[in-house]
């Protein structure tokens, strides 16, 4: 009887979570776009603190994200401030590289910004869709270990994970090598080796 009771309770809990499921990805995107139009509704201080932690202490940043998820009962962020700051940082980095490599050229800087943003968003859509599909299709163990069943995982949560990982990859792959740019653009073997090592480290940090 006790097992039936706990099974019924757990089943009711899962059904409640499913009935109160997160909005669809498109609804979530529309909500984020509406909030971007109102800068006063975004918490840039908390987003900047979290972005900094992802660079210097990724584990602590991950723990903060878990606490936020448990407090709001929503895996995905409902505040676009983090994404806005990440895009701004990538844009500043793109401008810095464009100025260093091509001089003062507005078109080159604009092209670098658009390419970087398109790369972040494009790879994010691809990575989020792949992990979301794989998780919904193959991850069944979560139904026994987590109140969030596999079918309830939000696509925007997968995109958030991509954004978190991109912060680490951006810091290692773009910010750290900038002071070494005169060496990187040379045609020596050391420059090629350094570029490959930096690319490998950025990829490892992204996967981590």
mmCIF file with all atom_site columns, C-alpha atoms in Angstrom:
data_model
loop_
_atom_site.group_PDB
_atom_site.id
_atom_site.type_symbol
_atom_site.label_atom_id
_atom_site.label_alt_id
_atom_site.label_comp_id
_atom_site.label_asym_id
_atom_site.label_entity_id
_atom_site.label_seq_id
_atom_site.pdbx_PDB_ins_code
_atom_site.Cartn_x
_atom_site.Cartn_y
_atom_site.Cartn_z
_atom_site.occupancy
_atom_site.B_iso_or_equiv
_atom_site.pdbx_formal_charge
_atom_site.auth_seq_id
_atom_site.auth_comp_id
_atom_site.auth_asym_id
_atom_site.auth_atom_id
_atom_site.pdbx_PDB_model_num
ATOM 1   C CA . UNK A 1 1   ? 0.000  0.000  0.000   1.00 0.00 ? 1   UNK A CA 1
ATOM 2   C CA . UNK A 1 2   ? 2.808  2.371  0.893   1.00 0.00 ? 2   UNK A CA 1
ATOM 3   C CA . UNK A 1 3   ? 4.534  1.671  -2.438  1.00 0.00 ? 3   UNK A CA 1
ATOM 4   C CA . UNK A 1 4   ? 1.280  2.329  -4.275  1.00 0.00 ? 4   UNK A CA 1
ATOM 5   C CA . UNK A 1 5   ? 0.839  5.561  -2.362  1.00 0.00 ? 5   UNK A CA 1
ATOM 6   C CA . UNK A 1 6   ? 4.327  6.785  -3.177  1.00 0.00 ? 6   UNK A CA 1
ATOM 7   C CA . UNK A 1 7   ? 3.915  5.702  -6.782  1.00 0.00 ? 7   UNK A CA 1
ATOM 8   C CA . UNK A 1 8   ? 0.619  7.566  -7.015  1.00 0.00 ? 8   UNK A CA 1
ATOM 9   C CA . UNK A 1 9   ? 2.122  10.635 -5.369  1.00 0.00 ? 9   UNK A CA 1
ATOM 10  C CA . UNK A 1 10  ? 5.081  10.605 -7.702  1.00 0.00 ? 10  UNK A CA 1
ATOM 11  C CA . UNK A 1 11  ? 2.805  10.083 -10.692 1.00 0.00 ? 11  UNK A CA 1
ATOM 12  C CA . UNK A 1 12  ? 0.647  13.010 -9.639  1.00 0.00 ? 12  UNK A CA 1
ATOM 13  C CA . UNK A 1 13  ? 3.756  15.106 -9.227  1.00 0.00 ? 13  UNK A CA 1
ATOM 14  C CA . UNK A 1 14  ? 4.959  14.258 -12.725 1.00 0.00 ? 14  UNK A CA 1
ATOM 15  C CA . UNK A 1 15  ? 1.513  14.933 -14.173 1.00 0.00 ? 15  UNK A CA 1
ATOM 16  C CA . UNK A 1 16  ? 1.438  18.284 -12.367 1.00 0.00 ? 16  UNK A CA 1
ATOM 17  C CA . UNK A 1 17  ? 4.833  19.183 -13.802 1.00 0.00 ? 17  UNK A CA 1
ATOM 18  C CA . UNK A 1 18  ? 3.680  18.207 -17.263 1.00 0.00 ? 18  UNK A CA 1
ATOM 19  C CA . UNK A 1 19  ? 0.501  20.247 -16.944 1.00 0.00 ? 19  UNK A CA 1
ATOM 20  C CA . UNK A 1 20  ? 2.567  23.220 -15.790 1.00 0.00 ? 20  UNK A CA 1
ATOM 21  C CA . UNK A 1 21  ? 5.185  22.626 -18.438 1.00 0.00 ? 21  UNK A CA 1
ATOM 22  C CA . UNK A 1 22  ? 7.393  25.397 -19.681 1.00 0.00 ? 22  UNK A CA 1
ATOM 23  C CA . UNK A 1 23  ? 6.241  27.411 -22.683 1.00 0.00 ? 23  UNK A CA 1
ATOM 24  C CA . UNK A 1 24  ? 7.274  26.332 -26.135 1.00 0.00 ? 24  UNK A CA 1
ATOM 25  C CA . UNK A 1 25  ? 10.593 27.506 -27.563 1.00 0.00 ? 25  UNK A CA 1
ATOM 26  C CA . UNK A 1 26  ? 8.868  30.005 -29.859 1.00 0.00 ? 26  UNK A CA 1
ATOM 27  C CA . UNK A 1 27  ? 6.814  31.460 -26.985 1.00 0.00 ? 27  UNK A CA 1
ATOM 28  C CA . UNK A 1 28  ? 9.955  31.727 -24.869 1.00 0.00 ? 28  UNK A CA 1
ATOM 29  C CA . UNK A 1 29  ? 11.829 33.512 -27.664 1.00 0.00 ? 29  UNK A CA 1
ATOM 30  C CA . UNK A 1 30  ? 8.964  35.964 -28.138 1.00 0.00 ? 30  UNK A CA 1
ATOM 31  C CA . UNK A 1 31  ? 8.933  36.658 -24.397 1.00 0.00 ? 31  UNK A CA 1
ATOM 32  C CA . UNK A 1 32  ? 12.685 37.314 -24.370 1.00 0.00 ? 32  UNK A CA 1
ATOM 33  C CA . UNK A 1 33  ? 12.415 39.651 -27.365 1.00 0.00 ? 33  UNK A CA 1
ATOM 34  C CA . UNK A 1 34  ? 9.685  41.634 -25.608 1.00 0.00 ? 34  UNK A CA 1
ATOM 35  C CA . UNK A 1 35  ? 11.873 41.980 -22.520 1.00 0.00 ? 35  UNK A CA 1
ATOM 36  C CA . UNK A 1 36  ? 14.821 43.175 -24.604 1.00 0.00 ? 36  UNK A CA 1
ATOM 37  C CA . UNK A 1 37  ? 12.685 46.144 -25.619 1.00 0.00 ? 37  UNK A CA 1
ATOM 38  C CA . UNK A 1 38  ? 12.470 47.162 -21.946 1.00 0.00 ? 38  UNK A CA 1
ATOM 39  C CA . UNK A 1 39  ? 16.004 47.490 -20.593 1.00 0.00 ? 39  UNK A CA 1
ATOM 40  C CA . UNK A 1 40  ? 14.763 48.347 -17.110 1.00 0.00 ? 40  UNK A CA 1
ATOM 41  C CA . UNK A 1 41  ? 13.274 44.832 -16.850 1.00 0.00 ? 41  UNK A CA 1
ATOM 42  C CA . UNK A 1 42  ? 16.665 43.152 -17.262 1.00 0.00 ? 42  UNK A CA 1
ATOM 43  C CA . UNK A 1 43  ? 19.062 42.452 -14.400 1.00 0.00 ? 43  UNK A CA 1
ATOM 44  C CA . UNK A 1 44  ? 22.430 43.311 -15.957 1.00 0.00 ? 44  UNK A CA 1
ATOM 45  C CA . UNK A 1 45  ? 24.243 43.271 -12.612 1.00 0.00 ? 45  UNK A CA 1
ATOM 46  C CA . UNK A 1 46  ? 23.387 39.629 -11.936 1.00 0.00 ? 46  UNK A CA 1
ATOM 47  C CA . UNK A 1 47  ? 24.067 38.700 -15.562 1.00 0.00 ? 47  UNK A CA 1
ATOM 48  C CA . UNK A 1 48  ? 27.499 40.373 -15.505 1.00 0.00 ? 48  UNK A CA 1
ATOM 49  C CA . UNK A 1 49  ? 28.380 38.624 -12.252 1.00 0.00 ? 49  UNK A CA 1
ATOM 50  C CA . UNK A 1 50  ? 27.368 35.256 -13.686 1.00 0.00 ? 50  UNK A CA 1
ATOM 51  C CA . UNK A 1 51  ? 29.267 35.895 -16.921 1.00 0.00 ? 51  UNK A CA 1
ATOM 52  C CA . UNK A 1 52  ? 32.409 36.727 -14.962 1.00 0.00 ? 52  UNK A CA 1
ATOM 53  C CA . UNK A 1 53  ? 32.029 33.573 -12.854 1.00 0.00 ? 53  UNK A CA 1
ATOM 54  C CA . UNK A 1 54  ? 31.752 31.396 -15.943 1.00 0.00 ? 54  UNK A CA 1
ATOM 55  C CA . UNK A 1 55  ? 35.216 32.619 -16.918 1.00 0.00 ? 55  UNK A CA 1
ATOM 56  C CA . UNK A 1 56  ? 37.018 32.408 -13.568 1.00 0.00 ? 56  UNK A CA 1
ATOM 57  C CA . UNK A 1 57  ? 34.950 29.816 -11.624 1.00 0.00 ? 57  UNK A CA 1
ATOM 58  C CA . UNK A 1 58  ? 32.683 27.799 -13.936 1.00 0.00 ? 58  UNK A CA 1
ATOM 59  C CA . UNK A 1 59  ? 31.694 25.339 -11.202 1.00 0.00 ? 59  UNK A CA 1
ATOM 60  C CA . UNK A 1 60  ? 30.360 28.098 -8.935  1.00 0.00 ? 60  UNK A CA 1
ATOM 61  C CA . UNK A 1 61  ? 28.493 29.640 -11.860 1.00 0.00 ? 61  UNK A CA 1
ATOM 62  C CA . UNK A 1 62  ? 26.915 26.268 -12.610 1.00 0.00 ? 62  UNK A CA 1
ATOM 63  C CA . UNK A 1 63  ? 25.818 25.908 -8.978  1.00 0.00 ? 63  UNK A CA 1
ATOM 64  C CA . UNK A 1 64  ? 24.204 29.348 -9.126  1.00 0.00 ? 64  UNK A CA 1
ATOM 65  C CA . UNK A 1 65  ? 22.336 28.336 -12.256 1.00 0.00 ? 65  UNK A CA 1
ATOM 66  C CA . UNK A 1 66  ? 21.046 25.232 -10.482 1.00 0.00 ? 66  UNK A CA 1
ATOM 67  C CA . UNK A 1 67  ? 19.833 27.305 -7.522  1.00 0.00 ? 67  UNK A CA 1
ATOM 68  C CA . UNK A 1 68  ? 18.051 29.705 -9.884  1.00 0.00 ? 68  UNK A CA 1
ATOM 69  C CA . UNK A 1 69  ? 16.405 26.782 -11.670 1.00 0.00 ? 69  UNK A CA 1
ATOM 70  C CA . UNK A 1 70  ? 15.228 25.246 -8.391  1.00 0.00 ? 70  UNK A CA 1
ATOM 71  C CA . UNK A 1 71  ? 13.919 28.596 -7.149  1.00 0.00 ? 71  UNK A CA 1
ATOM 72  C CA . UNK A 1 72  ? 11.985 29.486 -10.311 1.00 0.00 ? 72  UNK A CA 1
ATOM 73  C CA . UNK A 1 73  ? 11.032 25.927 -11.340 1.00 0.00 ? 73  UNK A CA 1
ATOM 74  C CA . UNK A 1 74  ? 12.017 26.953 -14.866 1.00 0.00 ? 74  UNK A CA 1
ATOM 75  C CA . UNK A 1 75  ? 15.177 25.435 -16.338 1.00 0.00 ? 75  UNK A CA 1
ATOM 76  C CA . UNK A 1 76  ? 15.602 28.156 -18.975 1.00 0.00 ? 76  UNK A CA 1
ATOM 77  C CA . UNK A 1 77  ? 16.383 31.786 -18.217 1.00 0.00 ? 77  UNK A CA 1
ATOM 78  C CA . UNK A 1 78  ? 13.523 34.254 -18.437 1.00 0.00 ? 78  UNK A CA 1
ATOM 79  C CA . UNK A 1 79  ? 15.879 37.255 -18.479 1.00 0.00 ? 79  UNK A CA 1
ATOM 80  C CA . UNK A 1 80  ? 17.714 38.009 -21.762 1.00 0.00 ? 80  UNK A CA 1
ATOM 81  C CA . UNK A 1 81  ? 20.341 40.161 -20.004 1.00 0.00 ? 81  UNK A CA 1
ATOM 82  C CA . UNK A 1 82  ? 22.932 37.366 -20.035 1.00 0.00 ? 82  UNK A CA 1
ATOM 83  C CA . UNK A 1 83  ? 22.563 36.827 -23.791 1.00 0.00 ? 83  UNK A CA 1
ATOM 84  C CA . UNK A 1 84  ? 22.658 40.575 -24.454 1.00 0.00 ? 84  UNK A CA 1
ATOM 85  C CA . UNK A 1 85  ? 25.883 40.949 -22.479 1.00 0.00 ? 85  UNK A CA 1
ATOM 86  C CA . UNK A 1 86  ? 27.435 37.931 -24.205 1.00 0.00 ? 86  UNK A CA 1
ATOM 87  C CA . UNK A 1 87  ? 26.598 39.364 -27.630 1.00 0.00 ? 87  UNK A CA 1
ATOM 88  C CA . UNK A 1 88  ? 28.020 42.733 -26.554 1.00 0.00 ? 88  UNK A CA 1
ATOM 89  C CA . UNK A 1 89  ? 31.265 41.122 -25.380 1.00 0.00 ? 89  UNK A CA 1
ATOM 90  C CA . UNK A 1 90  ? 31.602 39.183 -28.617 1.00 0.00 ? 90  UNK A CA 1
ATOM 91  C CA . UNK A 1 91  ? 30.940 42.357 -30.607 1.00 0.00 ? 91  UNK A CA 1
ATOM 92  C CA . UNK A 1 92  ? 33.628 44.290 -28.705 1.00 0.00 ? 92  UNK A CA 1
ATOM 93  C CA . UNK A 1 93  ? 36.098 41.460 -29.260 1.00 0.00 ? 93  UNK A CA 1
ATOM 94  C CA . UNK A 1 94  ? 35.265 41.371 -32.974 1.00 0.00 ? 94  UNK A CA 1
ATOM 95  C CA . UNK A 1 95  ? 35.834 45.120 -33.260 1.00 0.00 ? 95  UNK A CA 1
ATOM 96  C CA . UNK A 1 96  ? 39.168 44.816 -31.442 1.00 0.00 ? 96  UNK A CA 1
ATOM 97  C CA . UNK A 1 97  ? 40.371 42.074 -33.792 1.00 0.00 ? 97  UNK A CA 1
ATOM 98  C CA . UNK A 1 98  ? 39.121 43.985 -36.850 1.00 0.00 ? 98  UNK A CA 1
ATOM 99  C CA . UNK A 1 99  ? 40.971 47.140 -35.793 1.00 0.00 ? 99  UNK A CA 1
ATOM 100 C CA . UNK A 1 100 ? 44.140 45.211 -35.011 1.00 0.00 ? 100 UNK A CA 1
ATOM 101 C CA . UNK A 1 101 ? 44.165 43.268 -38.274 1.00 0.00 ? 101 UNK A CA 1
ATOM 102 C CA . UNK A 1 102 ? 42.553 45.618 -40.807 1.00 0.00 ? 102 UNK A CA 1
ATOM 103 C CA . UNK A 1 103 ? 42.888 49.066 -39.278 1.00 0.00 ? 103 UNK A CA 1
ATOM 104 C CA . UNK A 1 104 ? 39.975 51.479 -38.982 1.00 0.00 ? 104 UNK A CA 1
ATOM 105 C CA . UNK A 1 105 ? 37.470 50.052 -41.441 1.00 0.00 ? 105 UNK A CA 1
ATOM 106 C CA . UNK A 1 106 ? 33.798 50.320 -40.555 1.00 0.00 ? 106 UNK A CA 1
ATOM 107 C CA . UNK A 1 107 ? 32.685 47.677 -43.040 1.00 0.00 ? 107 UNK A CA 1
ATOM 108 C CA . UNK A 1 108 ? 35.255 45.160 -41.821 1.00 0.00 ? 108 UNK A CA 1
ATOM 109 C CA . UNK A 1 109 ? 34.275 45.771 -38.190 1.00 0.00 ? 109 UNK A CA 1
ATOM 110 C CA . UNK A 1 110 ? 30.565 45.459 -39.000 1.00 0.00 ? 110 UNK A CA 1
ATOM 111 C CA . UNK A 1 111 ? 31.180 42.255 -40.956 1.00 0.00 ? 111 UNK A CA 1
ATOM 112 C CA . UNK A 1 112 ? 33.179 40.825 -38.063 1.00 0.00 ? 112 UNK A CA 1
ATOM 113 C CA . UNK A 1 113 ? 30.402 41.640 -35.591 1.00 0.00 ? 113 UNK A CA 1
ATOM 114 C CA . UNK A 1 114 ? 27.654 40.126 -37.737 1.00 0.00 ? 114 UNK A CA 1
ATOM 115 C CA . UNK A 1 115 ? 29.731 37.021 -38.457 1.00 0.00 ? 115 UNK A CA 1
ATOM 116 C CA . UNK A 1 116 ? 30.493 36.451 -34.770 1.00 0.00 ? 116 UNK A CA 1
ATOM 117 C CA . UNK A 1 117 ? 26.878 36.924 -33.703 1.00 0.00 ? 117 UNK A CA 1
ATOM 118 C CA . UNK A 1 118 ? 25.602 34.688 -36.513 1.00 0.00 ? 118 UNK A CA 1
ATOM 119 C CA . UNK A 1 119 ? 28.150 32.034 -35.498 1.00 0.00 ? 119 UNK A CA 1
ATOM 120 C CA . UNK A 1 120 ? 27.057 32.160 -31.852 1.00 0.00 ? 120 UNK A CA 1
ATOM 121 C CA . UNK A 1 121 ? 23.352 31.995 -32.652 1.00 0.00 ? 121 UNK A CA 1
ATOM 122 C CA . UNK A 1 122 ? 23.723 29.498 -35.508 1.00 0.00 ? 122 UNK A CA 1
ATOM 123 C CA . UNK A 1 123 ? 25.850 27.041 -33.561 1.00 0.00 ? 123 UNK A CA 1
ATOM 124 C CA . UNK A 1 124 ? 23.547 27.561 -30.577 1.00 0.00 ? 124 UNK A CA 1
ATOM 125 C CA . UNK A 1 125 ? 20.456 26.615 -32.572 1.00 0.00 ? 125 UNK A CA 1
ATOM 126 C CA . UNK A 1 126 ? 22.224 23.549 -33.982 1.00 0.00 ? 126 UNK A CA 1
ATOM 127 C CA . UNK A 1 127 ? 23.673 22.431 -30.625 1.00 0.00 ? 127 UNK A CA 1
ATOM 128 C CA . UNK A 1 128 ? 20.426 23.084 -28.727 1.00 0.00 ? 128 UNK A CA 1
ATOM 129 C CA . UNK A 1 129 ? 18.333 21.209 -31.285 1.00 0.00 ? 129 UNK A CA 1
ATOM 130 C CA . UNK A 1 130 ? 20.696 18.233 -31.299 1.00 0.00 ? 130 UNK A CA 1
ATOM 131 C CA . UNK A 1 131 ? 20.942 17.917 -27.502 1.00 0.00 ? 131 UNK A CA 1
ATOM 132 C CA . UNK A 1 132 ? 17.211 18.557 -27.058 1.00 0.00 ? 132 UNK A CA 1
ATOM 133 C CA . UNK A 1 133 ? 16.349 15.836 -29.576 1.00 0.00 ? 133 UNK A CA 1
ATOM 134 C CA . UNK A 1 134 ? 18.802 13.318 -28.148 1.00 0.00 ? 134 UNK A CA 1
ATOM 135 C CA . UNK A 1 135 ? 17.659 14.014 -24.589 1.00 0.00 ? 135 UNK A CA 1
ATOM 136 C CA . UNK A 1 136 ? 13.968 13.642 -25.371 1.00 0.00 ? 136 UNK A CA 1
ATOM 137 C CA . UNK A 1 137 ? 14.538 10.477 -27.352 1.00 0.00 ? 137 UNK A CA 1
ATOM 138 C CA . UNK A 1 138 ? 17.171 8.575  -25.398 1.00 0.00 ? 138 UNK A CA 1
ATOM 139 C CA . UNK A 1 139 ? 17.481 9.925  -21.857 1.00 0.00 ? 139 UNK A CA 1
ATOM 140 C CA . UNK A 1 140 ? 14.898 7.882  -19.985 1.00 0.00 ? 140 UNK A CA 1
ATOM 141 C CA . UNK A 1 141 ? 16.838 7.505  -16.733 1.00 0.00 ? 141 UNK A CA 1
ATOM 142 C CA . UNK A 1 142 ? 15.804 11.034 -15.756 1.00 0.00 ? 142 UNK A CA 1
ATOM 143 C CA . UNK A 1 143 ? 12.270 9.803  -15.209 1.00 0.00 ? 143 UNK A CA 1
ATOM 144 C CA . UNK A 1 144 ? 13.566 7.831  -12.211 1.00 0.00 ? 144 UNK A CA 1
ATOM 145 C CA . UNK A 1 145 ? 16.026 10.371 -10.790 1.00 0.00 ? 145 UNK A CA 1
ATOM 146 C CA . UNK A 1 146 ? 14.587 13.817 -11.493 1.00 0.00 ? 146 UNK A CA 1
ATOM 147 C CA . UNK A 1 147 ? 11.179 15.518 -11.237 1.00 0.00 ? 147 UNK A CA 1
ATOM 148 C CA . UNK A 1 148 ? 11.873 16.980 -14.703 1.00 0.00 ? 148 UNK A CA 1
ATOM 149 C CA . UNK A 1 149 ? 11.145 14.110 -17.066 1.00 0.00 ? 149 UNK A CA 1
ATOM 150 C CA . UNK A 1 150 ? 12.944 13.902 -20.389 1.00 0.00 ? 150 UNK A CA 1
ATOM 151 C CA . UNK A 1 151 ? 9.894  14.938 -22.397 1.00 0.00 ? 151 UNK A CA 1
ATOM 152 C CA . UNK A 1 152 ? 9.588  18.156 -20.390 1.00 0.00 ? 152 UNK A CA 1
ATOM 153 C CA . UNK A 1 153 ? 13.083 19.479 -21.125 1.00 0.00 ? 153 UNK A CA 1
ATOM 154 C CA . UNK A 1 154 ? 12.862 22.923 -22.665 1.00 0.00 ? 154 UNK A CA 1
ATOM 155 C CA . UNK A 1 155 ? 14.668 23.714 -25.924 1.00 0.00 ? 155 UNK A CA 1
ATOM 156 C CA . UNK A 1 156 ? 15.596 27.120 -24.534 1.00 0.00 ? 156 UNK A CA 1
ATOM 157 C CA . UNK A 1 157 ? 17.337 25.420 -21.614 1.00 0.00 ? 157 UNK A CA 1
ATOM 158 C CA . UNK A 1 158 ? 19.578 23.623 -24.124 1.00 0.00 ? 158 UNK A CA 1
ATOM 159 C CA . UNK A 1 159 ? 20.287 26.974 -25.785 1.00 0.00 ? 159 UNK A CA 1
ATOM 160 C CA . UNK A 1 160 ? 21.149 28.469 -22.379 1.00 0.00 ? 160 UNK A CA 1
ATOM 161 C CA . UNK A 1 161 ? 23.676 25.688 -21.813 1.00 0.00 ? 161 UNK A CA 1
ATOM 162 C CA . UNK A 1 162 ? 25.252 26.581 -25.165 1.00 0.00 ? 162 UNK A CA 1
ATOM 163 C CA . UNK A 1 163 ? 25.478 30.243 -24.119 1.00 0.00 ? 163 UNK A CA 1
ATOM 164 C CA . UNK A 1 164 ? 27.113 29.282 -20.812 1.00 0.00 ? 164 UNK A CA 1
ATOM 165 C CA . UNK A 1 165 ? 29.673 27.142 -22.610 1.00 0.00 ? 165 UNK A CA 1
ATOM 166 C CA . UNK A 1 166 ? 30.292 29.873 -25.186 1.00 0.00 ? 166 UNK A CA 1
ATOM 167 C CA . UNK A 1 167 ? 31.418 32.254 -22.441 1.00 0.00 ? 167 UNK A CA 1
ATOM 168 C CA . UNK A 1 168 ? 34.281 29.931 -21.529 1.00 0.00 ? 168 UNK A CA 1
ATOM 169 C CA . UNK A 1 169 ? 35.170 29.324 -25.171 1.00 0.00 ? 169 UNK A CA 1
ATOM 170 C CA . UNK A 1 170 ? 35.084 33.080 -25.871 1.00 0.00 ? 170 UNK A CA 1
ATOM 171 C CA . UNK A 1 171 ? 37.396 33.858 -22.962 1.00 0.00 ? 171 UNK A CA 1
ATOM 172 C CA . UNK A 1 172 ? 39.925 31.167 -23.868 1.00 0.00 ? 172 UNK A CA 1
ATOM 173 C CA . UNK A 1 173 ? 39.701 31.365 -27.641 1.00 0.00 ? 173 UNK A CA 1
ATOM 174 C CA . UNK A 1 174 ? 39.390 35.102 -28.256 1.00 0.00 ? 174 UNK A CA 1
ATOM 175 C CA . UNK A 1 175 ? 40.213 37.224 -25.213 1.00 0.00 ? 175 UNK A CA 1
ATOM 176 C CA . UNK A 1 176 ? 43.295 35.388 -23.917 1.00 0.00 ? 176 UNK A CA 1
ATOM 177 C CA . UNK A 1 177 ? 45.143 35.198 -27.280 1.00 0.00 ? 177 UNK A CA 1
ATOM 178 C CA . UNK A 1 178 ? 44.596 38.885 -28.138 1.00 0.00 ? 178 UNK A CA 1
ATOM 179 C CA . UNK A 1 179 ? 47.798 40.152 -26.437 1.00 0.00 ? 179 UNK A CA 1
ATOM 180 C CA . UNK A 1 180 ? 49.702 37.532 -28.452 1.00 0.00 ? 180 UNK A CA 1
ATOM 181 C CA . UNK A 1 181 ? 48.242 38.698 -31.759 1.00 0.00 ? 181 UNK A CA 1
ATOM 182 C CA . UNK A 1 182 ? 51.617 39.808 -33.265 1.00 0.00 ? 182 UNK A CA 1
ATOM 183 C CA . UNK A 1 183 ? 52.895 36.271 -32.727 1.00 0.00 ? 183 UNK A CA 1
ATOM 184 C CA . UNK A 1 184 ? 49.670 34.615 -33.882 1.00 0.00 ? 184 UNK A CA 1
ATOM 185 C CA . UNK A 1 185 ? 49.596 36.373 -37.274 1.00 0.00 ? 185 UNK A CA 1
ATOM 186 C CA . UNK A 1 186 ? 53.189 35.463 -38.060 1.00 0.00 ? 186 UNK A CA 1
ATOM 187 C CA . UNK A 1 187 ? 54.007 32.577 -40.378 1.00 0.00 ? 187 UNK A CA 1
ATOM 188 C CA . UNK A 1 188 ? 56.229 30.728 -37.947 1.00 0.00 ? 188 UNK A CA 1
ATOM 189 C CA . UNK A 1 189 ? 55.633 27.207 -36.696 1.00 0.00 ? 189 UNK A CA 1
ATOM 190 C CA . UNK A 1 190 ? 55.170 28.482 -33.152 1.00 0.00 ? 190 UNK A CA 1
ATOM 191 C CA . UNK A 1 191 ? 52.240 30.616 -34.299 1.00 0.00 ? 191 UNK A CA 1
ATOM 192 C CA . UNK A 1 192 ? 50.537 27.634 -35.934 1.00 0.00 ? 192 UNK A CA 1
ATOM 193 C CA . UNK A 1 193 ? 51.102 25.497 -32.846 1.00 0.00 ? 193 UNK A CA 1
ATOM 194 C CA . UNK A 1 194 ? 49.765 28.237 -30.575 1.00 0.00 ? 194 UNK A CA 1
ATOM 195 C CA . UNK A 1 195 ? 46.610 28.680 -32.662 1.00 0.00 ? 195 UNK A CA 1
ATOM 196 C CA . UNK A 1 196 ? 45.930 24.946 -32.606 1.00 0.00 ? 196 UNK A CA 1
ATOM 197 C CA . UNK A 1 197 ? 46.466 24.732 -28.841 1.00 0.00 ? 197 UNK A CA 1
ATOM 198 C CA . UNK A 1 198 ? 44.163 27.704 -28.233 1.00 0.00 ? 198 UNK A CA 1
ATOM 199 C CA . UNK A 1 199 ? 41.470 26.200 -30.467 1.00 0.00 ? 199 UNK A CA 1
ATOM 200 C CA . UNK A 1 200 ? 41.732 22.875 -28.644 1.00 0.00 ? 200 UNK A CA 1
ATOM 201 C CA . UNK A 1 201 ? 41.508 24.527 -25.224 1.00 0.00 ? 201 UNK A CA 1
ATOM 202 C CA . UNK A 1 202 ? 38.491 26.582 -26.296 1.00 0.00 ? 202 UNK A CA 1
ATOM 203 C CA . UNK A 1 203 ? 36.746 23.429 -27.539 1.00 0.00 ? 203 UNK A CA 1
ATOM 204 C CA . UNK A 1 204 ? 37.529 21.566 -24.306 1.00 0.00 ? 204 UNK A CA 1
ATOM 205 C CA . UNK A 1 205 ? 36.232 24.442 -22.174 1.00 0.00 ? 205 UNK A CA 1
ATOM 206 C CA . UNK A 1 206 ? 33.056 24.555 -24.275 1.00 0.00 ? 206 UNK A CA 1
ATOM 207 C CA . UNK A 1 207 ? 32.446 20.825 -23.811 1.00 0.00 ? 207 UNK A CA 1
ATOM 208 C CA . UNK A 1 208 ? 33.257 21.035 -20.098 1.00 0.00 ? 208 UNK A CA 1
#
